[in-house]
PDB file of C-alpha atoms and ligand atoms in Angstrom:
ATOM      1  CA  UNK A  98      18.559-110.508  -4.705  1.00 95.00           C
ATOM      2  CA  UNK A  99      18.305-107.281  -6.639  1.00 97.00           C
ATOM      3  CA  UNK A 100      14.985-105.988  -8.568  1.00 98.00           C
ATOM      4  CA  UNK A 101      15.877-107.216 -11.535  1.00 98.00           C
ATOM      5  CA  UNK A 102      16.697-110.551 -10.803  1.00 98.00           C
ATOM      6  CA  UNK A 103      12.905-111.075  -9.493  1.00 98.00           C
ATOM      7  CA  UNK A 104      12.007-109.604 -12.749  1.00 98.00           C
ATOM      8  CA  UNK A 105      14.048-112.803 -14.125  1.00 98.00           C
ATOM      9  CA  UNK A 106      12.993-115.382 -12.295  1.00 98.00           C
ATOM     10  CA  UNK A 107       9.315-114.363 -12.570  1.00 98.00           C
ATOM     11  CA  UNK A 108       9.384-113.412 -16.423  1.00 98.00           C
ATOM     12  CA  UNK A 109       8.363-110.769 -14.808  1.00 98.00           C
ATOM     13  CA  UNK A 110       6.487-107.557 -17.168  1.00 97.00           C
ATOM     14  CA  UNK A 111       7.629-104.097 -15.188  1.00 98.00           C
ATOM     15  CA  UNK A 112       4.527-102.225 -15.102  1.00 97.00           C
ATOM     16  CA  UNK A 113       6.204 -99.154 -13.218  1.00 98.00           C
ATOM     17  CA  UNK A 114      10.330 -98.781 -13.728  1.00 98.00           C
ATOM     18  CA  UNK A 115      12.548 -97.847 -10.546  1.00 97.00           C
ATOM     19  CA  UNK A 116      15.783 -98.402  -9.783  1.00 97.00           C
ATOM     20  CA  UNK A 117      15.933-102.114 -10.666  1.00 97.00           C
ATOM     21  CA  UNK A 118      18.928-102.769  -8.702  1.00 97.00           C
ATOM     22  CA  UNK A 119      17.259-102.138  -5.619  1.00 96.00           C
ATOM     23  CA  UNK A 120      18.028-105.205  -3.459  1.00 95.00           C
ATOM     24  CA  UNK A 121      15.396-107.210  -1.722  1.00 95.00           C
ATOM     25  CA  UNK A 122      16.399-108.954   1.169  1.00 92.00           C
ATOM     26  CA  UNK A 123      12.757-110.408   2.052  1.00 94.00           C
ATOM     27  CA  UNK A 124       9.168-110.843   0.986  1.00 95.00           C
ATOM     28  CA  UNK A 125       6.199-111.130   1.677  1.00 95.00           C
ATOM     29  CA  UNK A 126       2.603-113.123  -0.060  1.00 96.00           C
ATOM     30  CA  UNK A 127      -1.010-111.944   0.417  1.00 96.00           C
ATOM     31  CA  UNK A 128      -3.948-110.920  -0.612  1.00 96.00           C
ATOM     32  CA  UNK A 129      -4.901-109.525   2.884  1.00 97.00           C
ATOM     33  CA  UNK A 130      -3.579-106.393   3.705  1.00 97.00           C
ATOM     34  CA  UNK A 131      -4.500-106.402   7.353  1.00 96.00           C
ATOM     35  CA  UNK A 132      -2.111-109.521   7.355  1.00 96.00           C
ATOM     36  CA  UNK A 133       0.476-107.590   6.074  1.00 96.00           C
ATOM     37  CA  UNK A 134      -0.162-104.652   7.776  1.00 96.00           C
ATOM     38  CA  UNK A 135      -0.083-106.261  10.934  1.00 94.00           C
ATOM     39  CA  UNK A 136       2.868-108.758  10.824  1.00 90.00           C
ATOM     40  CA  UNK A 137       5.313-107.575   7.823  1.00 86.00           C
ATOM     41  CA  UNK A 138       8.415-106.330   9.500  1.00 83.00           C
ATOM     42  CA  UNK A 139      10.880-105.459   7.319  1.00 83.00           C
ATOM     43  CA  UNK A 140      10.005-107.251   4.146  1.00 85.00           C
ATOM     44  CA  UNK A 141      10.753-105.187   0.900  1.00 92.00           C
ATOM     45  CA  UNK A 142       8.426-106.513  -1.661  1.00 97.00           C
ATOM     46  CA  UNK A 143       4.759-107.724  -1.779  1.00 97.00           C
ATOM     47  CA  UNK A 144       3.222-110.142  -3.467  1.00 98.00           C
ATOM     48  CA  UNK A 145      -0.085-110.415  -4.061  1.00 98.00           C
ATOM     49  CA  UNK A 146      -3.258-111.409  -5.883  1.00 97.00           C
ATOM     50  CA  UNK A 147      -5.533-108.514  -4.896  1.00 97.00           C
ATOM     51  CA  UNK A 148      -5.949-105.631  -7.414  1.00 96.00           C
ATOM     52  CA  UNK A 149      -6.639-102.232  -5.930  1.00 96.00           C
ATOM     53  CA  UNK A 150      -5.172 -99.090  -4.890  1.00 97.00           C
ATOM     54  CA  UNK A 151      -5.451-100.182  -1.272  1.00 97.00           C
ATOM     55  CA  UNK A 152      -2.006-102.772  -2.499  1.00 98.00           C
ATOM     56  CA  UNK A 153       0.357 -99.329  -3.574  1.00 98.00           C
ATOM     57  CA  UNK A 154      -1.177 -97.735  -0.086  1.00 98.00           C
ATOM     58  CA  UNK A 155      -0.454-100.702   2.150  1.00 97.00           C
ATOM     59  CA  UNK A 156       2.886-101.032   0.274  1.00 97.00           C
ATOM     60  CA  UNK A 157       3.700 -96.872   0.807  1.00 97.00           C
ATOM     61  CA  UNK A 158       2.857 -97.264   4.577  1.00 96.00           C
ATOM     62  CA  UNK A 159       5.782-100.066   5.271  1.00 95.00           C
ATOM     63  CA  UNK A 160       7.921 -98.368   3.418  1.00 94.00           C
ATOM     64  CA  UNK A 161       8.333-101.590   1.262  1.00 96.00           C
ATOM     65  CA  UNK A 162      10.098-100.433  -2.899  1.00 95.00           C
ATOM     66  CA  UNK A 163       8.113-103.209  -4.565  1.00 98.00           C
ATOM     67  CA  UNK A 164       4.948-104.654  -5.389  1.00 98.00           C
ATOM     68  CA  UNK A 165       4.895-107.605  -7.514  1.00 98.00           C
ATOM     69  CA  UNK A 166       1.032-108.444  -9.413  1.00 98.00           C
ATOM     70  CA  UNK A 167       0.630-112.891  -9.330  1.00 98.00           C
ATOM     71  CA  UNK A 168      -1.167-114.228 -12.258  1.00 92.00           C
ATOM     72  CA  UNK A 169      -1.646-111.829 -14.778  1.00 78.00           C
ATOM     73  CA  UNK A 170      -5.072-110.000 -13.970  1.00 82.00           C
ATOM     74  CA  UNK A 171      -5.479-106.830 -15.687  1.00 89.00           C
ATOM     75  CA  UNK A 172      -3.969-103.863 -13.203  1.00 95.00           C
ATOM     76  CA  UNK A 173      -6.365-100.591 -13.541  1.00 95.00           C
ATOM     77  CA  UNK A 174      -4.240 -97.734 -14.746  1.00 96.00           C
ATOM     78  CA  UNK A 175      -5.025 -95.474 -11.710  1.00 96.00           C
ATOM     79  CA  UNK A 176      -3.278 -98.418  -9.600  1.00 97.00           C
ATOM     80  CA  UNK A 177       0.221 -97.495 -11.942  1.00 97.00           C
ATOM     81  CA  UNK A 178      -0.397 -94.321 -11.368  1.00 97.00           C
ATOM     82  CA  UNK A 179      -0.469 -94.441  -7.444  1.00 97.00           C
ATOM     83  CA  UNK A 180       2.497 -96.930  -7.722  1.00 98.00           C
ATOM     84  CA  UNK A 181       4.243 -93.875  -9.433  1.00 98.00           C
ATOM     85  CA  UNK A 182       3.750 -91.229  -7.731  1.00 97.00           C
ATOM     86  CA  UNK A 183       4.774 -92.893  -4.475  1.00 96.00           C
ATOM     87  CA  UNK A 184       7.944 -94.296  -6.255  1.00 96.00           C
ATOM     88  CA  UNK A 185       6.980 -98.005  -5.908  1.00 98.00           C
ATOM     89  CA  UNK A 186       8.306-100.566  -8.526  1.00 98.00           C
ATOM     90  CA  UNK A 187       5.122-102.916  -9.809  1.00 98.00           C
ATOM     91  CA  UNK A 188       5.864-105.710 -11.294  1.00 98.00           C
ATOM     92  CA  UNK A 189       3.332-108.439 -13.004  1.00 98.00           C
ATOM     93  CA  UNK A 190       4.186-112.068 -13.243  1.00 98.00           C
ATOM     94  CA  UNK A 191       1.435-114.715 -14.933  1.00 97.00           C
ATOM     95  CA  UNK A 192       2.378-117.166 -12.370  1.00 97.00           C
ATOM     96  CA  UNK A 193       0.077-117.917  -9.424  1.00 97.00           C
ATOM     97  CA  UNK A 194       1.075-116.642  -5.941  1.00 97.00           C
ATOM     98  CA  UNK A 195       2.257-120.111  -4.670  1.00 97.00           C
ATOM     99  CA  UNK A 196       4.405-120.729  -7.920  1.00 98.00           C
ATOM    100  CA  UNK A 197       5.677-117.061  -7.760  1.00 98.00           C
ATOM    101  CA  UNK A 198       6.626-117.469  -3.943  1.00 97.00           C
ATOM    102  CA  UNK A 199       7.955-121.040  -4.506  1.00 97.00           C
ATOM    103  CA  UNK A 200      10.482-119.924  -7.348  1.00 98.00           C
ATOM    104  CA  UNK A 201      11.830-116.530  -5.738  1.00 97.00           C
ATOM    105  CA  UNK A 202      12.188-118.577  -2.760  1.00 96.00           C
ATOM    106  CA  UNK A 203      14.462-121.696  -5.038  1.00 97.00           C
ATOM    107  CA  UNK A 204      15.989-118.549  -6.057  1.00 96.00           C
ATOM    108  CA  UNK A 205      17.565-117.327  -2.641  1.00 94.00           C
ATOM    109  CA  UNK A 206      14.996-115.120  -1.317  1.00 94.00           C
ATOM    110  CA  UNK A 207      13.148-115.881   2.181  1.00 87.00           C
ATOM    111  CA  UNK A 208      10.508-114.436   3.918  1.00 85.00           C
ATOM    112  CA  UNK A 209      12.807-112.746   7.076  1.00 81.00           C
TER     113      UNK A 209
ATOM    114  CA  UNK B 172       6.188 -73.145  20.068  1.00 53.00           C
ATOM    115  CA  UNK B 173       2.715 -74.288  18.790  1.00 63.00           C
ATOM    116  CA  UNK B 174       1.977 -77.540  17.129  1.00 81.00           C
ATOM    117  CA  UNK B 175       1.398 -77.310  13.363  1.00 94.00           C
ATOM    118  CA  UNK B 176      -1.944 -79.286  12.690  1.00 97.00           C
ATOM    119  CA  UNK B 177      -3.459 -80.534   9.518  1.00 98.00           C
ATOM    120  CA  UNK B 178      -6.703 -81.794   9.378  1.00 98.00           C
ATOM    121  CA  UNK B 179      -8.507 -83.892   6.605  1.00 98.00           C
ATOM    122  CA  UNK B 180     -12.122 -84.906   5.844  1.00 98.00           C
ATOM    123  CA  UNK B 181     -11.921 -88.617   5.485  1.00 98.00           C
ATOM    124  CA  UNK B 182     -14.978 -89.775   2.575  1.00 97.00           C
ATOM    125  CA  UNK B 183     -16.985 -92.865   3.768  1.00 95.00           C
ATOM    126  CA  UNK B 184     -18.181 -93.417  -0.426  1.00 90.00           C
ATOM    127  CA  UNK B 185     -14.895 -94.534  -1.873  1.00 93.00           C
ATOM    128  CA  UNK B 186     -13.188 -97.095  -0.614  1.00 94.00           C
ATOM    129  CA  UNK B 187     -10.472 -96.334  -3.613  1.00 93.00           C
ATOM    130  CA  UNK B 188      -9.435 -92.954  -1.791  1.00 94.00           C
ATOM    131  CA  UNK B 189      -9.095 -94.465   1.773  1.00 96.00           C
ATOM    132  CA  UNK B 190      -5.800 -94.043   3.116  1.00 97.00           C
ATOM    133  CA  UNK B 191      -5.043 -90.890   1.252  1.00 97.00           C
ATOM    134  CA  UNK B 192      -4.904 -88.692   4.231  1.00 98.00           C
ATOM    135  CA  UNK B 193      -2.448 -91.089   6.042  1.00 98.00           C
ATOM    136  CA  UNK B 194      -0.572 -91.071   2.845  1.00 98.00           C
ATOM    137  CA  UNK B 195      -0.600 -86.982   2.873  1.00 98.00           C
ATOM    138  CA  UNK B 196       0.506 -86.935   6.604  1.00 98.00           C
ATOM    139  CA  UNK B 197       2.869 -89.630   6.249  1.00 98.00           C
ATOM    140  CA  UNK B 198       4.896 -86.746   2.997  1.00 97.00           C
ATOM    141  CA  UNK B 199       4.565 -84.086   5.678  1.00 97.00           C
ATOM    142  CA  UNK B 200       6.129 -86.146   8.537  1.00 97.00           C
ATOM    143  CA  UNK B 201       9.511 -87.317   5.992  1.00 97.00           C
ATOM    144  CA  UNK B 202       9.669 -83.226   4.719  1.00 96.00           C
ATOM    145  CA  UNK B 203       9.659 -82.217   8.771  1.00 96.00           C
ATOM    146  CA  UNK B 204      12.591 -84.637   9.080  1.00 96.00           C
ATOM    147  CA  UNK B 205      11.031 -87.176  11.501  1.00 97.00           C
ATOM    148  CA  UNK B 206      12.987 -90.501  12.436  1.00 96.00           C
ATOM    149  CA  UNK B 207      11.947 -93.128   9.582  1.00 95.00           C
ATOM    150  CA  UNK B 208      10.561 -95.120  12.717  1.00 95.00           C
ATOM    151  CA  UNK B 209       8.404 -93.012  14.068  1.00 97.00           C
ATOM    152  CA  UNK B 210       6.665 -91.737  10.745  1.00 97.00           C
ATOM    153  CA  UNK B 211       6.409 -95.683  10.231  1.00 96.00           C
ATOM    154  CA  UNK B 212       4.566 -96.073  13.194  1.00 97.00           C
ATOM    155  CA  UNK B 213       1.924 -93.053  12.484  1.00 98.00           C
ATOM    156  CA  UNK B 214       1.573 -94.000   8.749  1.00 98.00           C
ATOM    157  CA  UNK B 215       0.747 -97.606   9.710  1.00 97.00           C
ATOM    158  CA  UNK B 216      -1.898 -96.385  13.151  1.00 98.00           C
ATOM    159  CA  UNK B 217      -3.285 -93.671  10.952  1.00 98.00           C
ATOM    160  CA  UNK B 218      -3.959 -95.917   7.946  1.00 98.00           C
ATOM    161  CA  UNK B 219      -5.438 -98.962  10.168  1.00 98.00           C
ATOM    162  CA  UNK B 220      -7.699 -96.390  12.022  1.00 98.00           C
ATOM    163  CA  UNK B 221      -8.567 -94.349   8.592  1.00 98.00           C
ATOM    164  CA  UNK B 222      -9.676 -97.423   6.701  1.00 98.00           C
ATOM    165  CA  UNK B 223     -11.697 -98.560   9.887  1.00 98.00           C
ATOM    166  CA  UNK B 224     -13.746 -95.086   9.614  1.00 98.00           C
ATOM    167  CA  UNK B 225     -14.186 -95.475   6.009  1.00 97.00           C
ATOM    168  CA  UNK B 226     -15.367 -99.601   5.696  1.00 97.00           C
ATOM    169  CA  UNK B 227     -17.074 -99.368   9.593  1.00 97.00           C
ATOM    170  CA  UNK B 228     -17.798 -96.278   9.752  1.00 98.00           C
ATOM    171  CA  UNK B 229     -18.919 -94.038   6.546  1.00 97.00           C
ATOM    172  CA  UNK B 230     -16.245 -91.506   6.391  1.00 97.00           C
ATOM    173  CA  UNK B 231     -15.760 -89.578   9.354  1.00 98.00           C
ATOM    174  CA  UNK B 232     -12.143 -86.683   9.834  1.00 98.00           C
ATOM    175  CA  UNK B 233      -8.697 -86.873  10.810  1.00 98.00           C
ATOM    176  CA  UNK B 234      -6.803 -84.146  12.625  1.00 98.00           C
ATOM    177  CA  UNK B 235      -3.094 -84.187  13.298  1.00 98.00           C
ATOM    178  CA  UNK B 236      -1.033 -82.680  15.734  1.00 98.00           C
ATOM    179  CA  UNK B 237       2.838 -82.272  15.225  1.00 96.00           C
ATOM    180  CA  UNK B 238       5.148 -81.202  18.016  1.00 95.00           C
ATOM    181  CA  UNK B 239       8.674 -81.823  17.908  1.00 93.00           C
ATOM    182  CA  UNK B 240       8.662 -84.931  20.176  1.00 95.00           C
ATOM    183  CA  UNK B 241       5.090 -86.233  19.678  1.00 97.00           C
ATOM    184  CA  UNK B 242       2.258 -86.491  17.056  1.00 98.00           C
ATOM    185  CA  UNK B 243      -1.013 -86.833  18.031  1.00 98.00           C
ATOM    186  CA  UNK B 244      -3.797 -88.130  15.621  1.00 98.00           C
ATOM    187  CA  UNK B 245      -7.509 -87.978  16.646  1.00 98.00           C
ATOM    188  CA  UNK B 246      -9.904 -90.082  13.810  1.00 98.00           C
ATOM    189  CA  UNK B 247     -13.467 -89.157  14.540  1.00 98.00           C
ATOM    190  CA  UNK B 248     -16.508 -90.720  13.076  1.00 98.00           C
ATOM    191  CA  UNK B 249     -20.193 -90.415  13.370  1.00 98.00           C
ATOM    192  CA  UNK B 250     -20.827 -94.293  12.500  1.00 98.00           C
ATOM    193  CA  UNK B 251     -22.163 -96.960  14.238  1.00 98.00           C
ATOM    194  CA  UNK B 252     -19.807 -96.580  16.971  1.00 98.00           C
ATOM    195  CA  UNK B 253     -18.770 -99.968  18.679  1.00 98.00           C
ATOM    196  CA  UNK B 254     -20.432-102.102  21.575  1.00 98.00           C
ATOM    197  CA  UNK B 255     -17.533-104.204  22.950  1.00 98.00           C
ATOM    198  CA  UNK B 256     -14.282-102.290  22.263  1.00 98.00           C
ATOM    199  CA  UNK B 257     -12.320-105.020  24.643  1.00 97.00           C
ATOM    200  CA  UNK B 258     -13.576-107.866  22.049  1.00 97.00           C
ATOM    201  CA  UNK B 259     -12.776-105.295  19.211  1.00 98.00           C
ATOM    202  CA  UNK B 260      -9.382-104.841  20.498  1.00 98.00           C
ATOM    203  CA  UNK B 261      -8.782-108.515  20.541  1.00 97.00           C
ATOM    204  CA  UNK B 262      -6.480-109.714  17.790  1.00 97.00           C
ATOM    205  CA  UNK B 263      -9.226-111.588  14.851  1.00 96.00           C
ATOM    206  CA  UNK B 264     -12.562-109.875  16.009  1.00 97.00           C
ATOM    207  CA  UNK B 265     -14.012-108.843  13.365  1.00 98.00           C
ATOM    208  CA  UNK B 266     -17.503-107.775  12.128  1.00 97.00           C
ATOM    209  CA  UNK B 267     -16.644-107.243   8.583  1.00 96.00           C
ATOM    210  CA  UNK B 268     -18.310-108.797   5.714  1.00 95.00           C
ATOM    211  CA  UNK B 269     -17.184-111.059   3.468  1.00 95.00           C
ATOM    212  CA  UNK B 270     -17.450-107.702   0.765  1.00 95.00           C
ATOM    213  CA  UNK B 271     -14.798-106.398   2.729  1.00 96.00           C
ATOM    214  CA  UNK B 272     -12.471-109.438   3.171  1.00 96.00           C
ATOM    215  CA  UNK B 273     -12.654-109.223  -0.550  1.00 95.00           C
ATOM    216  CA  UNK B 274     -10.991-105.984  -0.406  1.00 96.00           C
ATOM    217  CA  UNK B 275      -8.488-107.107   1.358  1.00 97.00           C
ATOM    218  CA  UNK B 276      -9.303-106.050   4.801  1.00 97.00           C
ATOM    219  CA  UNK B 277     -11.327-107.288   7.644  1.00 97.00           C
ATOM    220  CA  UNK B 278      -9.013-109.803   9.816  1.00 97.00           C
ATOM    221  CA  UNK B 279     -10.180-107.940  12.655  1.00 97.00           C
ATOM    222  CA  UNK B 280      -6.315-107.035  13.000  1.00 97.00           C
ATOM    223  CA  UNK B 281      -6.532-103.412  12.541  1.00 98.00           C
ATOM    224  CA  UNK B 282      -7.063-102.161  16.335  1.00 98.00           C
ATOM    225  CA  UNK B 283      -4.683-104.534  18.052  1.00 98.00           C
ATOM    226  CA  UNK B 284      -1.888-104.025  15.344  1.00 97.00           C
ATOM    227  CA  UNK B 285      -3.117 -99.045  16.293  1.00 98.00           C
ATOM    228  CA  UNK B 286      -2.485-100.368  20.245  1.00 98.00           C
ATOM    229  CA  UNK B 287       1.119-101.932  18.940  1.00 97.00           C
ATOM    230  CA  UNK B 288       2.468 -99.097  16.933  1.00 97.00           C
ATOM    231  CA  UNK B 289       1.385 -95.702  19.233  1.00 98.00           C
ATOM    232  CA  UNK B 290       2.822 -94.665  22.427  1.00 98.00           C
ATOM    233  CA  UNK B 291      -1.362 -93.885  23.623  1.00 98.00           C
ATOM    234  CA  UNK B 292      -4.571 -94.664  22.423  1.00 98.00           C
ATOM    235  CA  UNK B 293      -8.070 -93.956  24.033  1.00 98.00           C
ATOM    236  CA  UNK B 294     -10.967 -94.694  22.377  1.00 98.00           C
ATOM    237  CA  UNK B 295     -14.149 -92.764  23.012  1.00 98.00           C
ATOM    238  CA  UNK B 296     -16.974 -94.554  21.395  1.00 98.00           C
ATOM    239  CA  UNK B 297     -20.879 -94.545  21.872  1.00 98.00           C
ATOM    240  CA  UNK B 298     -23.273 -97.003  20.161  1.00 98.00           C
ATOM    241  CA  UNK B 299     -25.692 -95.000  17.724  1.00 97.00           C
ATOM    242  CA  UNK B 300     -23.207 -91.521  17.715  1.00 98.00           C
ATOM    243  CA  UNK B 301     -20.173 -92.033  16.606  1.00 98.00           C
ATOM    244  CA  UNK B 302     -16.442 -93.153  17.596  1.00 98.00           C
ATOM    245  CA  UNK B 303     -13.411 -91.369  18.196  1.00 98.00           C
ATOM    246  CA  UNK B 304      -9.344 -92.365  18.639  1.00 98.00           C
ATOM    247  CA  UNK B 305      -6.964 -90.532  19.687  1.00 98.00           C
ATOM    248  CA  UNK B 306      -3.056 -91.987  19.471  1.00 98.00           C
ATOM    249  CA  UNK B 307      -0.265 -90.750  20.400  1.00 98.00           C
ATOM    250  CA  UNK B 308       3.422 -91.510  18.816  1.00 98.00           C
ATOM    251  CA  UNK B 309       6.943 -90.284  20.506  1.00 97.00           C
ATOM    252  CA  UNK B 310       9.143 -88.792  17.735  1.00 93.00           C
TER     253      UNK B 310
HETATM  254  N1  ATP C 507     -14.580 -96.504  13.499  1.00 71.70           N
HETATM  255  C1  ATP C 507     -15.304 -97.616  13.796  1.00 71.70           C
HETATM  256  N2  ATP C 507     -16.656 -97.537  13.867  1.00 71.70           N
HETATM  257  C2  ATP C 507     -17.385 -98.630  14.177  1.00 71.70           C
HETATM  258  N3  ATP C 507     -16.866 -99.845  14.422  1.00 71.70           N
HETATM  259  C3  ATP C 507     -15.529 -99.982  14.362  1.00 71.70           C
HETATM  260  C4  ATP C 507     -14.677 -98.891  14.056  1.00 71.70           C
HETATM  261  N4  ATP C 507     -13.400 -99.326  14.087  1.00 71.70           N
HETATM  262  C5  ATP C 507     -13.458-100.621  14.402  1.00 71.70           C
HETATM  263  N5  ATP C 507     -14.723-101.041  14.583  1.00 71.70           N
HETATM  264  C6  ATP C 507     -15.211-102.384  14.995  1.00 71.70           C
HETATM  265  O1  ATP C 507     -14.134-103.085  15.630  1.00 71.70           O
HETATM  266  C7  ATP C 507     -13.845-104.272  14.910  1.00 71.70           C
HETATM  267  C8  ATP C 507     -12.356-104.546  14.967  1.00 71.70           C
HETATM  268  O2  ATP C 507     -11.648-103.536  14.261  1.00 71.70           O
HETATM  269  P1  ATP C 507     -10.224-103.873  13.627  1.00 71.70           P
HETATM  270  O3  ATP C 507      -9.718-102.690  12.934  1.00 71.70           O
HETATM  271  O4  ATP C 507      -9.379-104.462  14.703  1.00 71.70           O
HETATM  272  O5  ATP C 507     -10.568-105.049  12.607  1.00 71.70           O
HETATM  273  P2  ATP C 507     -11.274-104.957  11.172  1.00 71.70           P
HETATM  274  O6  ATP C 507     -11.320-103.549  10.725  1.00 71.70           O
HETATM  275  O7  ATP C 507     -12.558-105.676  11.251  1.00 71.70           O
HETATM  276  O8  ATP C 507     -10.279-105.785  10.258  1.00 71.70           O
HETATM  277  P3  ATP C 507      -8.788-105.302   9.802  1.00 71.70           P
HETATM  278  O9  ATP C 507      -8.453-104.097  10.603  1.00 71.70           O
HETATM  279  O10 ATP C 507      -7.906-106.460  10.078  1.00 71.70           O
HETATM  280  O11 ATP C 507      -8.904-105.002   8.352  1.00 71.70           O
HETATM  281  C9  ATP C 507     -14.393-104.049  13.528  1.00 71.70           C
HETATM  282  O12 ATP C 507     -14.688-105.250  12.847  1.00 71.70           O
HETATM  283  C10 ATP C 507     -15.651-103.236  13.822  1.00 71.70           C
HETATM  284  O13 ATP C 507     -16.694-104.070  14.268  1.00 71.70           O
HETATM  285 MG1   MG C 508      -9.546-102.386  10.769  1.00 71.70          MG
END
């Protein structure tokens, strides 16, 4: 599935623009980043619950193009701006991490 | 032909900055031309081992090492250095607190995960001085 077609299915709100038909073969959902550190392989996108700079960092070191924001909490601007500068897509979806995961999934994505 | 190095004070204060020197290192690595995989490897050790200085350890500095086959990072850190480094190298040893796991770290993953992605690592560490890696990644 391609960037924007996440965007769909989550009702997505694109908090930094890329190339939105990036495709995403597989994802990942935490809020630990020592989880994903340690076990994401070649996963594309994260999703995730925790709101800090440490996400866009985690996200830059595996290389992954997206970072998607589950329900709704308010993203501090200097988080964009990191997510920008390092040419990450954000995304921010109101639905919770298990509903977020459980539609992309219904939707054809998997997580390897 | 000497290595190029780049070195980088690593602040213990702000949790918010960690990972910027990996993030500076990992830039240099892509505009040398590097294999994707190997620059993979050293972003992911050098973050792991920089956020470990700055939540363990207070801050400590980085230096880094770039041939064209190898890079070699030494983290050094004047913290609380660490007793048991067999039980810290286990996979889910962790002394972090729960402040931390609110962060987002602290699954006691970060070691084990440094030992996976370098070619070396020796630890040096002494309890009440201070702790130092040193990794090693094949380009
Ligand atoms: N630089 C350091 N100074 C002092 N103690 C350290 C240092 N690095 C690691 N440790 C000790 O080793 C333990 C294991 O480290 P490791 O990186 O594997 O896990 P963690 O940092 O606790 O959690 P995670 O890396 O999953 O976020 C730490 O909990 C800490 O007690
Ligand atoms: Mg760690």
């Amino acid at each position: 599935m391609k960037v924007r077609d996440v965007i769909r299915i989550l009702d997505a709100e694109v908090l930094v623009d890329g190339n939105l038909d990036t495709e995403v073969k597989t994802a990942c959902g935490s809020d630990m980043m020592s989880d994903v550190l340690a076990f994401v392989k070649d996963q594309g996108m994260l999703l995730t619950g925790l709101c800090n700079p440490q996400v866009i960092r985690t996200a830059e070191m595996m290389d992954m193009h997206c970072v998607v924001f589950v329900r709704g909490k308010d993203i501090d601007p200097s988080i964009v701006e990191l997510a920008r500068s390092r040419d990450i897509i954000v995304l921010q979806t109101r639905h919770r991490m298990f509903s977020a995961c459980g539609l992309l999934y219904m939707g054809g994505l998997r997580g390897e | 032909m000497s290595a190029l190095t780049f070195t980088y004070e690593v602040p213990g204060d702000d949790f918010t900055r960690a990972g910027e020197a990996s993030s500076d290192v990992k830039r240099k690595l892509k505009q040398l031309g590097y294999n994707p995989e190997a620059i993979r490897k050293v972003a992911i050790a050098m973050y792991e081992g920089e956020i470990n200085m700055v939540i363990h350890a207070n801050g400590g500095e980085a230096k880094v090492e770039v041939d064209p086959h190898e890079i070699r990072i030494t983290l050094s850190d004047k913290g609380p250095g660490i007793p048991d480094v067999e039980k810290a190298m286990q996979e889910g040893w962790s002394t972090a607190p729960d402040t931390i796991r609110n962060l987002g770290f602290g699954a006691g993953m970060g070691l084990p995960n440094i030992k996976k992605y370098t070619d070396e690592l020796r630890i040096d560490t002494k309890v009440g001085e201070g702790t130092t890696l040193y990794m090693k990644v094949l380009a």
